[in-house]
Amino acid sequence: MGARGADTSRRRARGVPPAGEGGTALARLALLALSACILVPLVTAGFRSVLWASTGIAGLALAAVGVWWALAHTGVARIIGTALSVAAPLTVLALYAAAGLLGPALLSSGLLALAVVAARRALAPAFSPCVEAAGTPRHPWVLMNRRSGGGKVERFRLADKARAAGCRVHVLDPGQDVTALARQAVADGADLLGVAGGDGTQALVADVAARHDVPFAVIPAGTRNHFALDLGLDRDDPVAALEALTGGVELRVDLGYAADRVFVNNASFGTYAAVVDDPAYRDAKARTILQNLPRLLTGEAALALRMTADGRRVTGLKAVLVGNNSYGRAMDVAHPGRRERLDAGLLGVVCIRVGSTAEAARLASRPRSGGLVRLSAGEVTIETDTATMPVGIDGELVVLPCPVVCRSAPGALRVRVPRHRPGKPKPRGTATDWPRVTRLALGRPLLRPKQPGRDEGTDAETLAAGAAPSVGPPVHRSNTDRRGSEMGSTS
């Protein structure tokens, strides 16, 4: 198995329960804000506040119905849905204002938001990635894609600056095999592989680096570079990342695999992947999405995905996002937010199974109704009733045979980064668990949360955010591993 089969638990960041005055103070602030959020409407409107709260929930449900009609239908239904999605919340606000409750309603909503944020911060596991000093490589090799990011390589003169730092630079020509170039570089003695380009190119070279246990450096010269963002690199200053080619520090991060395809960010299945398959998507994203969604959500092309994650089975899905670690926000696959860590050893999974007007309304009024499922798992299997399915891997469309097995390779990649990373993510916290918040506020020891995706009876929200395990899951054998010794001996 080579580098991926080695024990990486000692290199992985350790998640520990929150402790100390900081976490306790935040927990007390969360409970205080939650209590005030309930008291404000009670003091203002008495028991009528229950009616007004129900009115607000009904408004959210109607707005969700409007959004569903706008996305899943065309013609008059889309026009009505768009109007409803705007009119419903405005009507609720107007009713609150007429009753003299607009101010208290806004104040109560703000207090609720404060309570949730404080609770999540209080429960955030304190972890510190194991960062090691990196020696100077003797034969660094860098692949540069001139077409990425609108020509960042030439605009920032990255090739000249890398050569001046002693690196061997290969400028990618159209039609060249990225993986073959990286393999040849290792065969020629390269002891560091770097890439100036987009996430798709980064992933291919990262896979070769992981197979040979060679350090990997990211130079954000692409359009989005989500991987660089989550590493804390400044995407607007790719020159600063060149420090990693000759020094910097080293850390271990995970890689994700969908069948035998590597991804550093995510693999998307279902609706989004089908939209990306449309040739018009690149030039007119919003228009293409609106044109395709009705047939994908309710028409003959409506998708029906099934997912099994570490033994848990979910059916009737419209879309599935499988991330290399968990995203803080994942409703928009193209812009899913940030990952606060890349070394938890688990895939972050988000599933959507809203397939009707009623389900859209339930999701808005009851977030835990099952329309949106979030969890973490070491291995995820995606199935359909077709022989193959389109998959968006780091934004690029591929077609893979069904079923597709996704897995995490914990600590597989050695990444060199500059010593100073201005965008290093800060822990945002976990899903709100009020019993644990209460225990923390009272100064009582916290019970260890259930392992994400593994414990029976854990609801979807808790699965999304339980503290990261201190010992990663075993590396599962899947489509990629079945190739045997190729994993560690050949690339």
GROMACS .gro file of C-alpha atoms in nm:
model
  491
    1MET     CA    1   0.000   0.000   0.000
    2GLY     CA    2   0.301   0.234   0.027
    3ALA     CA    3   0.238   0.572   0.182
    4ARG     CA    4  -0.137   0.533   0.201
    5GLY     CA    5  -0.121   0.210   0.393
    6ALA     CA    6   0.110   0.343   0.662
    7ASP     CA    7  -0.006   0.435   1.011
    8THR     CA    8  -0.083   0.804   0.990
    9SER     CA    9  -0.269   0.851   1.318
   10ARG     CA   10   0.035   1.000   1.491
   11ARG     CA   11   0.061   1.267   1.223
   12ARG     CA   12  -0.306   1.360   1.223
   13ALA     CA   13  -0.441   1.655   1.418
   14ARG     CA   14  -0.589   1.552   1.750
   15GLY     CA   15  -0.939   1.663   1.841
   16VAL     CA   16  -0.997   1.712   2.213
   17PRO     CA   17  -1.314   1.815   2.392
   18PRO     CA   18  -1.350   2.186   2.472
   19ALA     CA   19  -1.225   2.286   2.812
   20GLY     CA   20  -1.122   2.588   3.014
   21GLU     CA   21  -1.291   2.919   3.086
   22GLY     CA   22  -1.328   3.007   2.717
   23GLY     CA   23  -1.556   2.716   2.635
   24THR     CA   24  -1.749   2.750   2.962
   25ALA     CA   25  -1.807   3.123   2.908
   26LEU     CA   26  -1.931   3.066   2.554
   27ALA     CA   27  -2.165   2.791   2.673
   28ARG     CA   28  -2.311   3.023   2.937
   29LEU     CA   29  -2.350   3.300   2.679
   30ALA     CA   30  -2.531   3.056   2.449
   31LEU     CA   31  -2.779   2.954   2.720
   32LEU     CA   32  -2.833   3.316   2.822
   33ALA     CA   33  -2.900   3.422   2.460
   34LEU     CA   34  -3.134   3.125   2.408
   35SER     CA   35  -3.331   3.213   2.720
   36ALA     CA   36  -3.355   3.577   2.613
   37CYS     CA   37  -3.466   3.470   2.265
   38ILE     CA   38  -3.764   3.290   2.423
   39LEU     CA   39  -3.839   3.561   2.683
   40VAL     CA   40  -3.850   3.855   2.442
   41PRO     CA   41  -4.164   3.740   2.253
   42LEU     CA   42  -4.325   3.611   2.575
   43VAL     CA   43  -4.282   3.947   2.748
   44THR     CA   44  -4.395   4.136   2.438
   45ALA     CA   45  -4.692   3.927   2.326
   46GLY     CA   46  -4.755   3.676   2.603
   47PHE     CA   47  -4.902   3.348   2.487
   48ARG     CA   48  -4.989   3.512   2.154
   49SER     CA   49  -4.618   3.471   2.074
   50VAL     CA   50  -4.687   3.103   1.999
   51LEU     CA   51  -4.928   3.212   1.725
   52TRP     CA   52  -4.678   3.461   1.585
   53ALA     CA   53  -4.400   3.201   1.590
   54SER     CA   54  -4.627   2.965   1.398
   55THR     CA   55  -4.693   3.243   1.147
   56GLY     CA   56  -4.320   3.287   1.093
   57ILE     CA   57  -4.268   2.914   1.040
   58ALA     CA   58  -4.558   2.905   0.794
   59GLY     CA   59  -4.400   3.194   0.605
   60LEU     CA   60  -4.072   3.005   0.577
   61ALA     CA   61  -4.254   2.697   0.453
   62LEU     CA   62  -4.439   2.896   0.186
   63ALA     CA   63  -4.115   3.061   0.077
   64ALA     CA   64  -3.957   2.716   0.042
   65VAL     CA   65  -4.252   2.602  -0.168
   66GLY     CA   66  -4.201   2.902  -0.391
   67VAL     CA   67  -3.830   2.826  -0.433
   68TRP     CA   68  -3.915   2.465  -0.518
   69TRP     CA   69  -4.166   2.568  -0.784
   70ALA     CA   70  -3.915   2.814  -0.930
   71LEU     CA   71  -3.646   2.545  -0.954
   72ALA     CA   72  -3.851   2.238  -1.045
   73HIS     CA   73  -4.099   2.385  -1.293
   74THR     CA   74  -4.111   2.612  -1.594
   75GLY     CA   75  -4.352   2.869  -1.734
   76VAL     CA   76  -4.632   3.002  -1.513
   77ALA     CA   77  -4.543   2.774  -1.219
   78ARG     CA   78  -4.190   2.917  -1.211
   79ILE     CA   79  -4.323   3.274  -1.217
   80ILE     CA   80  -4.569   3.200  -0.935
   81GLY     CA   81  -4.297   3.025  -0.734
   82THR     CA   82  -4.058   3.319  -0.768
   83ALA     CA   83  -4.330   3.561  -0.659
   84LEU     CA   84  -4.428   3.339  -0.363
   85SER     CA   85  -4.069   3.301  -0.243
   86VAL     CA   86  -4.046   3.680  -0.215
   87ALA     CA   87  -4.403   3.761  -0.106
   88ALA     CA   88  -4.427   3.508   0.181
   89PRO     CA   89  -4.146   3.647   0.401
   90LEU     CA   90  -4.243   4.008   0.318
   91THR     CA   91  -4.601   3.936   0.422
   92VAL     CA   92  -4.489   3.788   0.753
   93LEU     CA   93  -4.273   4.094   0.822
   94ALA     CA   94  -4.565   4.322   0.736
   95LEU     CA   95  -4.794   4.132   0.976
   96TYR     CA   96  -4.534   4.160   1.251
   97ALA     CA   97  -4.499   4.533   1.185
   98ALA     CA   98  -4.877   4.587   1.192
   99ALA     CA   99  -4.898   4.409   1.528
  100GLY     CA  100  -4.605   4.609   1.668
  101LEU     CA  101  -4.392   4.295   1.691
  102LEU     CA  102  -4.135   4.354   1.418
  103GLY     CA  103  -3.871   4.485   1.655
  104PRO     CA  104  -3.912   4.203   1.910
  105ALA     CA  105  -3.918   3.945   1.629
  106LEU     CA  106  -3.591   4.074   1.482
  107LEU     CA  107  -3.435   4.094   1.828
  108SER     CA  108  -3.543   3.739   1.910
  109SER     CA  109  -3.404   3.612   1.579
  110GLY     CA  110  -3.072   3.786   1.647
  111LEU     CA  111  -3.051   3.635   1.994
  112LEU     CA  112  -3.123   3.289   1.852
  113ALA     CA  113  -2.843   3.333   1.598
  114LEU     CA  114  -2.608   3.445   1.876
  115ALA     CA  115  -2.705   3.144   2.088
  116VAL     CA  116  -2.636   2.898   1.807
  117VAL     CA  117  -2.301   3.056   1.715
  118ALA     CA  118  -2.186   3.067   2.076
  119ALA     CA  119  -2.296   2.707   2.136
  120ARG     CA  120  -2.108   2.580   1.833
  121ARG     CA  121  -1.795   2.773   1.929
  122ALA     CA  122  -1.818   2.640   2.283
  123LEU     CA  123  -1.829   2.280   2.159
  124ALA     CA  124  -1.558   2.326   1.896
  125PRO     CA  125  -1.286   2.064   1.949
  126ALA     CA  126  -0.950   2.224   2.009
  127PHE     CA  127  -0.708   2.067   1.769
  128SER     CA  128  -0.357   2.154   1.660
  129PRO     CA  129  -0.225   2.003   1.339
  130CYS     CA  130   0.111   1.833   1.368
  131VAL     CA  131   0.337   2.067   1.170
  132GLU     CA  132   0.695   1.961   1.109
  133ALA     CA  133   0.988   2.171   0.995
  134ALA     CA  134   1.068   2.098   0.632
  135GLY     CA  135   1.416   2.061   0.498
  136THR     CA  136   1.527   2.212   0.170
  137PRO     CA  137   1.453   1.975  -0.121
  138ARG     CA  138   1.745   1.901  -0.351
  139HIS     CA  139   1.551   1.840  -0.670
  140PRO     CA  140   1.213   2.016  -0.659
  141TRP     CA  141   0.996   1.986  -0.969
  142VAL     CA  142   0.702   2.213  -1.052
  143LEU     CA  143   0.430   2.173  -1.314
  144MET     CA  144   0.280   2.499  -1.435
  145ASN     CA  145  -0.041   2.537  -1.633
  146ARG     CA  146  -0.037   2.865  -1.824
  147ARG     CA  147  -0.409   2.843  -1.906
  148SER     CA  148  -0.526   2.823  -1.543
  149GLY     CA  149  -0.665   3.125  -1.365
  150GLY     CA  150  -0.671   3.347  -1.672
  151GLY     CA  151  -0.295   3.331  -1.715
  152LYS     CA  152  -0.171   3.372  -1.356
  153VAL     CA  153   0.149   3.180  -1.432
  154GLU     CA  154   0.266   3.440  -1.683
  155ARG     CA  155   0.113   3.740  -1.505
  156PHE     CA  156   0.306   3.667  -1.184
  157ARG     CA  157   0.615   3.532  -1.369
  158LEU     CA  158   0.591   3.215  -1.160
  159ALA     CA  159   0.805   3.000  -1.391
  160ASP     CA  160   1.099   3.244  -1.381
  161LYS     CA  161   1.077   3.283  -1.004
  162ALA     CA  162   1.060   2.908  -0.947
  163ARG     CA  163   1.365   2.851  -1.168
  164ALA     CA  164   1.551   3.123  -0.980
  165ALA     CA  165   1.476   2.930  -0.658
  166GLY     CA  166   1.643   2.619  -0.805
  167CYS     CA  167   1.333   2.433  -0.922
  168ARG     CA  168   1.297   2.232  -1.238
  169VAL     CA  169   0.990   2.373  -1.413
  170HIS     CA  170   0.772   2.203  -1.671
  171VAL     CA  171   0.517   2.425  -1.846
  172LEU     CA  172   0.218   2.214  -1.941
  173ASP     CA  173   0.131   2.195  -2.310
  174PRO     CA  174  -0.218   2.109  -2.438
  175GLY     CA  175  -0.280   1.736  -2.454
  176GLN     CA  176   0.000   1.632  -2.219
  177ASP     CA  177  -0.067   1.365  -1.956
  178VAL     CA  178  -0.030   1.530  -1.616
  179THR     CA  179   0.001   1.202  -1.426
  180ALA     CA  180   0.266   1.067  -1.663
  181LEU     CA  181   0.470   1.388  -1.629
  182ALA     CA  182   0.461   1.366  -1.249
  183ARG     CA  183   0.559   0.999  -1.252
  184GLN     CA  184   0.852   1.072  -1.480
  185ALA     CA  185   0.964   1.355  -1.254
  186VAL     CA  186   0.978   1.116  -0.957
  187ALA     CA  187   1.164   0.861  -1.168
  188ASP     CA  188   1.418   1.133  -1.255
  189GLY     CA  189   1.486   1.201  -0.889
  190ALA     CA  190   1.242   1.476  -0.792
  191ASP     CA  191   1.207   1.495  -0.413
  192LEU     CA  192   0.923   1.748  -0.419
  193LEU     CA  193   0.633   1.784  -0.662
  194GLY     CA  194   0.460   2.119  -0.701
  195VAL     CA  195   0.173   2.244  -0.915
  196ALA     CA  196   0.076   2.593  -1.025
  197GLY     CA  197  -0.274   2.540  -1.162
  198GLY     CA  198  -0.631   2.448  -1.076
  199ASP     CA  199  -0.766   2.188  -0.835
  200GLY     CA  200  -0.804   1.919  -1.101
  201THR     CA  201  -0.436   1.936  -1.193
  202GLN     CA  202  -0.341   1.962  -0.824
  203ALA     CA  203  -0.527   1.640  -0.747
  204LEU     CA  204  -0.359   1.436  -1.022
  205VAL     CA  205  -0.008   1.533  -0.912
  206ALA     CA  206  -0.100   1.497  -0.543
  207ASP     CA  207  -0.199   1.136  -0.611
  208VAL     CA  208   0.145   1.062  -0.756
  209ALA     CA  209   0.314   1.238  -0.464
  210ALA     CA  210   0.111   1.031  -0.215
  211ARG     CA  211   0.193   0.704  -0.387
  212HIS     CA  212   0.567   0.776  -0.362
  213ASP     CA  213   0.557   0.957  -0.025
  214VAL     CA  214   0.705   1.268  -0.185
  215PRO     CA  215   0.619   1.615  -0.047
  216PHE     CA  216   0.367   1.817  -0.246
  217ALA     CA  217   0.343   2.195  -0.283
  218VAL     CA  218   0.038   2.395  -0.392
  219ILE     CA  219   0.077   2.719  -0.586
  220PRO     CA  220  -0.270   2.877  -0.626
  221ALA     CA  221  -0.265   2.975  -0.993
  222GLY     CA  222  -0.613   2.845  -1.082
  223THR     CA  223  -0.953   3.011  -1.088
  224ARG     CA  224  -1.096   2.888  -0.757
  225ASN     CA  225  -0.826   2.682  -0.583
  226HIS     CA  226  -1.049   2.563  -0.296
  227PHE     CA  227  -0.775   2.326  -0.183
  228ALA     CA  228  -0.529   2.614  -0.147
  229LEU     CA  229  -0.794   2.816   0.038
  230ASP     CA  230  -0.846   2.541   0.294
  231LEU     CA  231  -0.469   2.508   0.338
  232GLY     CA  232  -0.468   2.875   0.437
  233LEU     CA  233  -0.285   3.003   0.129
  234ASP     CA  234  -0.347   3.345  -0.019
  235ARG     CA  235  -0.509   3.278  -0.357
  236ASP     CA  236  -0.443   3.636  -0.468
  237ASP     CA  237  -0.068   3.605  -0.408
  238PRO     CA  238   0.062   3.283  -0.567
  239VAL     CA  239   0.419   3.410  -0.539
  240ALA     CA  240   0.402   3.377  -0.159
  241ALA     CA  241   0.337   3.003  -0.199
  242LEU     CA  242   0.675   2.958  -0.371
  243GLU     CA  243   0.837   2.955  -0.026
  244ALA     CA  244   0.709   2.598   0.012
  245LEU     CA  245   0.929   2.486  -0.279
  246THR     CA  246   1.250   2.553  -0.088
  247GLY     CA  247   1.147   2.541   0.278
  248GLY     CA  248   0.836   2.616   0.477
  249VAL     CA  249   0.670   2.357   0.699
  250GLU     CA  250   0.513   2.020   0.631
  251LEU     CA  251   0.182   1.875   0.738
  252ARG     CA  252  -0.019   1.563   0.658
  253VAL     CA  253  -0.362   1.585   0.494
  254ASP     CA  254  -0.613   1.334   0.361
  255LEU     CA  255  -0.703   1.250   0.003
  256GLY     CA  256  -1.039   1.131  -0.123
  257TYR     CA  257  -1.104   0.867  -0.390
  258ALA     CA  258  -1.412   0.804  -0.601
  259ALA     CA  259  -1.344   0.460  -0.751
  260ASP     CA  260  -0.988   0.509  -0.877
  261ARG     CA  261  -1.021   0.887  -0.925
  262VAL     CA  262  -0.852   1.107  -0.668
  263PHE     CA  263  -1.006   1.430  -0.537
  264VAL     CA  264  -0.867   1.695  -0.305
  265ASN     CA  265  -1.199   1.878  -0.262
  266ASN     CA  266  -1.516   1.684  -0.343
  267ALA     CA  267  -1.704   1.448  -0.569
  268SER     CA  268  -2.063   1.538  -0.656
  269PHE     CA  269  -2.334   1.300  -0.771
  270GLY     CA  270  -2.679   1.358  -0.911
  271THR     CA  271  -2.829   1.690  -1.008
  272TYR     CA  272  -2.516   1.905  -1.008
  273ALA     CA  273  -2.307   1.651  -1.197
  274ALA     CA  274  -2.582   1.616  -1.459
  275VAL     CA  275  -2.595   1.993  -1.508
  276VAL     CA  276  -2.217   2.013  -1.551
  277ASP     CA  277  -2.255   1.757  -1.831
  278ASP     CA  278  -2.437   2.020  -2.041
  279PRO     CA  279  -2.186   2.183  -2.284
  280ALA     CA  280  -2.347   2.523  -2.222
  281TYR     CA  281  -2.265   2.513  -1.849
  282ARG     CA  282  -1.917   2.666  -1.876
  283ASP     CA  283  -2.036   2.981  -2.055
  284ALA     CA  284  -2.378   3.031  -1.890
  285LYS     CA  285  -2.390   2.858  -1.552
  286ALA     CA  286  -2.704   3.017  -1.405
  287ARG     CA  287  -2.909   2.987  -1.724
  288THR     CA  288  -2.802   2.625  -1.778
  289ILE     CA  289  -2.893   2.529  -1.421
  290LEU     CA  290  -3.240   2.687  -1.447
  291GLN     CA  291  -3.302   2.516  -1.781
  292ASN     CA  292  -3.197   2.171  -1.663
  293LEU     CA  293  -3.331   2.156  -1.306
  294PRO     CA  294  -3.700   2.096  -1.391
  295ARG     CA  295  -3.631   1.777  -1.589
  296LEU     CA  296  -3.372   1.662  -1.333
  297LEU     CA  297  -3.594   1.719  -1.030
  298THR     CA  298  -3.942   1.623  -1.151
  299GLY     CA  299  -3.916   1.520  -1.518
  300GLU     CA  300  -3.829   1.197  -1.694
  301ALA     CA  301  -3.460   1.253  -1.616
  302ALA     CA  302  -3.527   1.284  -1.241
  303LEU     CA  303  -3.248   1.113  -1.055
  304ALA     CA  304  -3.281   0.854  -0.782
  305LEU     CA  305  -2.957   0.790  -0.595
  306ARG     CA  306  -2.895   0.548  -0.311
  307MET     CA  307  -2.613   0.588  -0.064
  308THR     CA  308  -2.456   0.364   0.197
  309ALA     CA  309  -2.218   0.533   0.440
  310ASP     CA  310  -2.038   0.308   0.689
  311GLY     CA  311  -2.344   0.083   0.706
  312ARG     CA  312  -2.609   0.356   0.708
  313ARG     CA  313  -2.834   0.345   0.398
  314VAL     CA  314  -3.024   0.644   0.257
  315THR     CA  315  -3.246   0.622  -0.053
  316GLY     CA  316  -3.443   0.855  -0.279
  317LEU     CA  317  -3.164   1.112  -0.309
  318LYS     CA  318  -3.147   1.387  -0.571
  319ALA     CA  319  -2.790   1.494  -0.506
  320VAL     CA  320  -2.494   1.380  -0.296
  321LEU     CA  321  -2.177   1.574  -0.218
  322VAL     CA  322  -1.884   1.369  -0.087
  323GLY     CA  323  -1.610   1.592   0.046
  324ASN     CA  324  -1.251   1.524   0.140
  325ASN     CA  325  -1.338   1.613   0.503
  326SER     CA  326  -1.648   1.808   0.602
  327TYR     CA  327  -1.754   2.145   0.466
  328GLY     CA  328  -1.900   2.411   0.689
  329ARG     CA  329  -2.163   2.489   0.426
  330ALA     CA  330  -2.256   2.263   0.138
  331MET     CA  331  -2.590   2.367  -0.009
  332ASP     CA  332  -2.411   2.508  -0.316
  333VAL     CA  333  -2.181   2.244  -0.460
  334ALA     CA  334  -1.992   2.496  -0.672
  335HIS     CA  335  -1.922   2.714  -0.367
  336PRO     CA  336  -1.954   2.482  -0.066
  337GLY     CA  337  -1.773   2.698   0.185
  338ARG     CA  338  -1.459   2.599   0.373
  339ARG     CA  339  -1.325   2.299   0.556
  340GLU     CA  340  -1.171   2.388   0.888
  341ARG     CA  341  -0.952   2.078   0.872
  342LEU     CA  342  -0.819   1.841   0.609
  343ASP     CA  343  -0.691   1.567   0.835
  344ALA     CA  344  -0.990   1.418   1.018
  345GLY     CA  345  -0.964   1.094   0.819
  346LEU     CA  346  -1.334   1.105   0.722
  347LEU     CA  347  -1.539   1.199   0.421
  348GLY     CA  348  -1.796   1.474   0.474
  349VAL     CA  349  -2.127   1.375   0.311
  350VAL     CA  350  -2.426   1.596   0.230
  351CYS     CA  351  -2.739   1.440   0.076
  352ILE     CA  352  -3.048   1.615  -0.059
  353ARG     CA  353  -3.373   1.425  -0.110
  354VAL     CA  354  -3.625   1.701  -0.164
  355GLY     CA  355  -3.843   1.570  -0.446
  356SER     CA  356  -4.180   1.740  -0.400
  357THR     CA  357  -4.351   2.057  -0.281
  358ALA     CA  358  -4.444   1.898   0.052
  359GLU     CA  359  -4.086   1.787   0.118
  360ALA     CA  360  -3.956   2.137   0.042
  361ALA     CA  361  -4.202   2.285   0.293
  362ARG     CA  362  -4.109   2.027   0.557
  363LEU     CA  363  -3.737   2.099   0.513
  364ALA     CA  364  -3.795   2.472   0.573
  365SER     CA  365  -4.020   2.425   0.877
  366ARG     CA  366  -3.839   2.123   1.020
  367PRO     CA  367  -3.467   2.117   0.926
  368ARG     CA  368  -3.434   1.764   1.067
  369SER     CA  369  -3.720   1.628   0.857
  370GLY     CA  370  -3.475   1.426   0.646
  371GLY     CA  371  -3.469   1.643   0.334
  372LEU     CA  372  -3.109   1.738   0.409
  373VAL     CA  373  -2.881   1.472   0.557
  374ARG     CA  374  -2.527   1.544   0.673
  375LEU     CA  375  -2.286   1.286   0.810
  376SER     CA  376  -1.924   1.176   0.815
  377ALA     CA  377  -1.793   0.836   0.709
  378GLY     CA  378  -1.477   0.655   0.610
  379GLU     CA  379  -1.638   0.490   0.307
  380VAL     CA  380  -1.943   0.584   0.100
  381THR     CA  381  -2.108   0.387  -0.181
  382ILE     CA  382  -2.330   0.566  -0.435
  383GLU     CA  383  -2.569   0.364  -0.653
  384THR     CA  384  -2.824   0.423  -0.928
  385ASP     CA  385  -3.025   0.199  -1.159
  386THR     CA  386  -2.792   0.276  -1.450
  387ALA     CA  387  -2.467   0.109  -1.552
  388THR     CA  388  -2.271   0.436  -1.528
  389MET     CA  389  -2.324   0.778  -1.376
  390PRO     CA  390  -2.175   1.125  -1.426
  391VAL     CA  391  -1.962   1.247  -1.135
  392GLY     CA  392  -1.823   1.594  -1.081
  393ILE     CA  393  -1.473   1.545  -0.938
  394ASP     CA  394  -1.315   1.873  -0.824
  395GLY     CA  395  -1.539   2.049  -1.076
  396GLU     CA  396  -1.451   1.825  -1.373
  397LEU     CA  397  -1.705   1.580  -1.516
  398VAL     CA  398  -1.617   1.211  -1.545
  399VAL     CA  399  -1.835   0.905  -1.604
  400LEU     CA  400  -1.781   0.613  -1.366
  401PRO     CA  401  -1.931   0.262  -1.352
  402CYS     CA  402  -2.193   0.199  -1.084
  403PRO     CA  403  -2.177   0.158  -0.796
  404VAL     CA  404  -1.910   0.416  -0.709
  405VAL     CA  405  -1.716   0.355  -0.388
  406CYS     CA  406  -1.571   0.668  -0.227
  407ARG     CA  407  -1.318   0.644   0.051
  408SER     CA  408  -1.083   0.855   0.255
  409ALA     CA  409  -0.709   0.796   0.257
  410PRO     CA  410  -0.613   0.945   0.597
  411GLY     CA  411  -0.285   1.135   0.610
  412ALA     CA  412  -0.189   1.015   0.262
  413LEU     CA  413  -0.039   1.342   0.141
  414ARG     CA  414   0.262   1.532   0.271
  415VAL     CA  415   0.197   1.899   0.195
  416ARG     CA  416   0.461   2.170   0.209
  417VAL     CA  417   0.320   2.514   0.292
  418PRO     CA  418   0.476   2.853   0.377
  419ARG     CA  419   0.541   2.917   0.744
  420HIS     CA  420   0.297   3.206   0.746
  421ARG     CA  421  -0.047   3.131   0.603
  422PRO     CA  422  -0.280   3.432   0.633
  423GLY     CA  423  -0.596   3.234   0.559
  424LYS     CA  424  -0.545   2.943   0.799
  425PRO     CA  425  -0.900   2.840   0.898
  426LYS     CA  426  -1.021   2.875   1.254
  427PRO     CA  427  -1.248   2.618   1.417
  428ARG     CA  428  -1.612   2.717   1.364
  429GLY     CA  429  -1.757   2.464   1.602
  430THR     CA  430  -1.992   2.172   1.574
  431ALA     CA  431  -2.366   2.128   1.539
  432THR     CA  432  -2.565   2.260   1.833
  433ASP     CA  433  -2.598   1.999   2.108
  434TRP     CA  434  -2.783   2.175   2.389
  435PRO     CA  435  -2.746   1.901   2.653
  436ARG     CA  436  -2.367   1.915   2.608
  437VAL     CA  437  -2.376   2.297   2.611
  438THR     CA  438  -2.566   2.285   2.940
  439ARG     CA  439  -2.315   2.044   3.096
  440LEU     CA  440  -2.029   2.266   2.984
  441ALA     CA  441  -2.199   2.578   3.122
  442LEU     CA  442  -2.245   2.406   3.459
  443GLY     CA  443  -1.880   2.304   3.467
  444ARG     CA  444  -1.955   1.933   3.442
  445PRO     CA  445  -1.735   1.694   3.244
  446LEU     CA  446  -1.854   1.639   2.890
  447LEU     CA  447  -1.955   1.299   2.765
  448ARG     CA  448  -1.754   1.196   2.462
  449PRO     CA  449  -1.967   1.250   2.151
  450LYS     CA  450  -2.066   0.958   1.932
  451GLN     CA  451  -1.834   0.869   1.650
  452PRO     CA  452  -1.951   1.037   1.329
  453GLY     CA  453  -2.140   0.802   1.101
  454ARG     CA  454  -2.079   0.495   1.320
  455ASP     CA  455  -2.307   0.498   1.625
  456GLU     CA  456  -2.664   0.374   1.612
  457GLY     CA  457  -2.930   0.632   1.687
  458THR     CA  458  -2.720   0.935   1.595
  459ASP     CA  459  -2.928   1.189   1.406
  460ALA     CA  460  -2.806   1.346   1.083
  461GLU     CA  461  -2.718   1.681   1.237
  462THR     CA  462  -2.506   1.527   1.511
  463LEU     CA  463  -2.335   1.304   1.259
  464ALA     CA  464  -2.227   1.610   1.069
  465ALA     CA  465  -2.039   1.762   1.354
  466GLY     CA  466  -1.930   1.528   1.630
  467ALA     CA  467  -1.576   1.589   1.744
  468ALA     CA  468  -1.321   1.435   1.515
  469PRO     CA  469  -1.195   1.098   1.635
  470SER     CA  470  -0.845   1.089   1.777
  471VAL     CA  471  -0.772   0.769   1.589
  472GLY     CA  472  -0.873   0.757   1.225
  473PRO     CA  473  -1.082   0.485   1.064
  474PRO     CA  474  -0.917   0.194   0.892
  475VAL     CA  475  -0.836   0.246   0.528
  476HIS     CA  476  -1.111   0.059   0.345
  477ARG     CA  477  -1.046  -0.154   0.046
  478SER     CA  478  -1.240  -0.028  -0.253
  479ASN     CA  479  -1.218   0.003  -0.630
  480THR     CA  480  -0.876   0.164  -0.607
  481ASP     CA  481  -0.723  -0.083  -0.363
  482ARG     CA  482  -0.827  -0.386  -0.566
  483ARG     CA  483  -0.547  -0.314  -0.807
  484GLY     CA  484  -0.315  -0.466  -0.549
  485SER     CA  485   0.050  -0.373  -0.530
  486GLU     CA  486   0.011  -0.099  -0.786
  487MET     CA  487  -0.078   0.135  -0.499
  488GLY     CA  488   0.268   0.135  -0.351
  489SER     CA  489   0.502   0.008  -0.617
  490THR     CA  490   0.397   0.163  -0.942
  491SER     CA  491   0.245   0.492  -1.048
   0.00000   0.00000   0.00000
